[in-house]
mmCIF file of C-alpha atoms in Angstrom:
data_model
loop_
_atom_site.group_PDB
_atom_site.id
_atom_site.type_symbol
_atom_site.label_atom_id
_atom_site.label_comp_id
_atom_site.label_asym_id
_atom_site.label_seq_id
_atom_site.Cartn_x
_atom_site.Cartn_y
_atom_site.Cartn_z
ATOM 1 C CA MET A 30 32.094 44.808 -12.032
ATOM 2 C CA LYS A 31 32.551 48.296 -10.619
ATOM 3 C CA TYR A 32 36.060 47.948 -9.170
ATOM 4 C CA SER A 33 39.254 46.486 -10.575
ATOM 5 C CA THR A 34 41.993 44.352 -9.045
ATOM 6 C CA GLY A 35 44.503 46.368 -7.039
ATOM 7 C CA GLN A 36 42.182 49.329 -6.600
ATOM 8 C CA ILE A 37 42.099 50.924 -3.135
ATOM 9 C CA VAL A 38 38.616 51.441 -1.722
ATOM 10 C CA THR A 39 37.008 52.304 1.593
ATOM 11 C CA LEU A 40 35.289 49.372 3.275
ATOM 12 C CA LEU A 41 32.071 50.187 5.119
ATOM 13 C CA ASN A 42 31.089 48.213 8.199
ATOM 14 C CA THR A 43 27.689 46.580 8.600
ATOM 15 C CA GLU A 44 26.243 49.946 9.706
ATOM 16 C CA TYR A 45 27.648 51.495 6.507
ATOM 17 C CA LYS A 46 30.208 53.603 8.358
ATOM 18 C CA PRO A 47 33.846 53.696 7.174
ATOM 19 C CA ALA A 48 35.830 50.810 8.642
ATOM 20 C CA GLY A 49 39.091 51.413 6.784
ATOM 21 C CA ARG A 50 40.820 50.990 3.465
ATOM 22 C CA ALA A 51 40.857 47.767 1.501
ATOM 23 C CA VAL A 52 42.500 46.546 -1.697
ATOM 24 C CA ILE A 53 40.395 44.739 -4.295
ATOM 25 C CA CYS A 54 41.704 41.200 -4.947
ATOM 26 C CA ARG A 55 39.018 39.758 -7.213
ATOM 27 C CA TYR A 56 35.357 39.863 -8.172
ATOM 28 C CA GLU A 57 33.134 36.845 -7.551
ATOM 29 C CA LYS A 58 30.684 36.839 -10.467
ATOM 30 C CA ASN A 59 28.248 34.284 -9.051
ATOM 31 C CA SER A 60 27.676 36.154 -5.793
ATOM 32 C CA HIS A 61 28.367 39.703 -7.018
ATOM 33 C CA LYS A 62 30.820 40.185 -4.164
ATOM 34 C CA TYR A 63 34.438 41.249 -3.966
ATOM 35 C CA GLU A 64 37.326 39.587 -2.195
ATOM 36 C CA VAL A 65 39.456 42.283 -0.575
ATOM 37 C CA ASP A 66 42.567 42.549 1.572
ATOM 38 C CA PHE A 67 41.578 44.360 4.760
ATOM 39 C CA ILE A 68 43.587 45.041 7.914
ATOM 40 C CA TYR A 69 41.431 44.963 11.017
ATOM 41 C CA PRO A 70 42.319 47.720 13.537
ATOM 42 C CA ASP A 71 43.636 45.233 16.111
ATOM 43 C CA ARG A 72 45.831 43.312 13.646
ATOM 44 C CA GLU A 73 49.008 43.898 11.674
ATOM 45 C CA LYS A 74 48.416 41.524 8.759
ATOM 46 C CA ALA A 75 45.719 41.822 6.083
ATOM 47 C CA ASP A 76 42.914 39.278 5.917
ATOM 48 C CA LYS A 77 41.102 38.319 2.733
ATOM 49 C CA ILE A 78 37.403 38.899 3.267
ATOM 50 C CA THR A 79 34.427 38.806 0.916
ATOM 51 C CA VAL A 80 32.012 41.730 0.944
ATOM 52 C CA PRO A 81 29.072 42.904 -1.180
ATOM 53 C CA GLU A 82 29.673 45.786 -3.574
ATOM 54 C CA GLU A 83 27.404 48.133 -1.600
ATOM 55 C CA ARG A 84 29.890 48.044 1.295
ATOM 56 C CA LEU A 85 32.690 49.413 -0.876
ATOM 57 C CA ILE A 86 33.211 53.001 -1.977
ATOM 58 C CA LEU A 87 36.027 54.791 -3.733
ATOM 59 C CA VAL A 88 38.198 56.879 -1.456
ATOM 60 C CA SER A 89 37.446 59.943 -3.624
ATOM 61 C CA ASP A 90 33.660 59.327 -3.326
ATOM 62 C CA TYR A 91 33.937 59.440 0.457
ATOM 63 C CA VAL A 92 35.969 62.678 0.406
ATOM 64 C CA HIS A 93 33.372 64.430 -1.763
ATOM 65 C CA SER A 94 30.354 63.291 0.300
#
């Protein structure tokens, strides 16, 4: 588990480009994926979505790239 609950990360879209910020909710051990709260650009309320670890980066990692 690379990220912890409550941590703010950058979610990458399926083309691995930044899609926005997300908050880690939990880690799913069996699938090695994270459930995150993410607000889609056209919405006001966060949705819980499940994404693989490789589509998440720390905000500071993105700034230094």
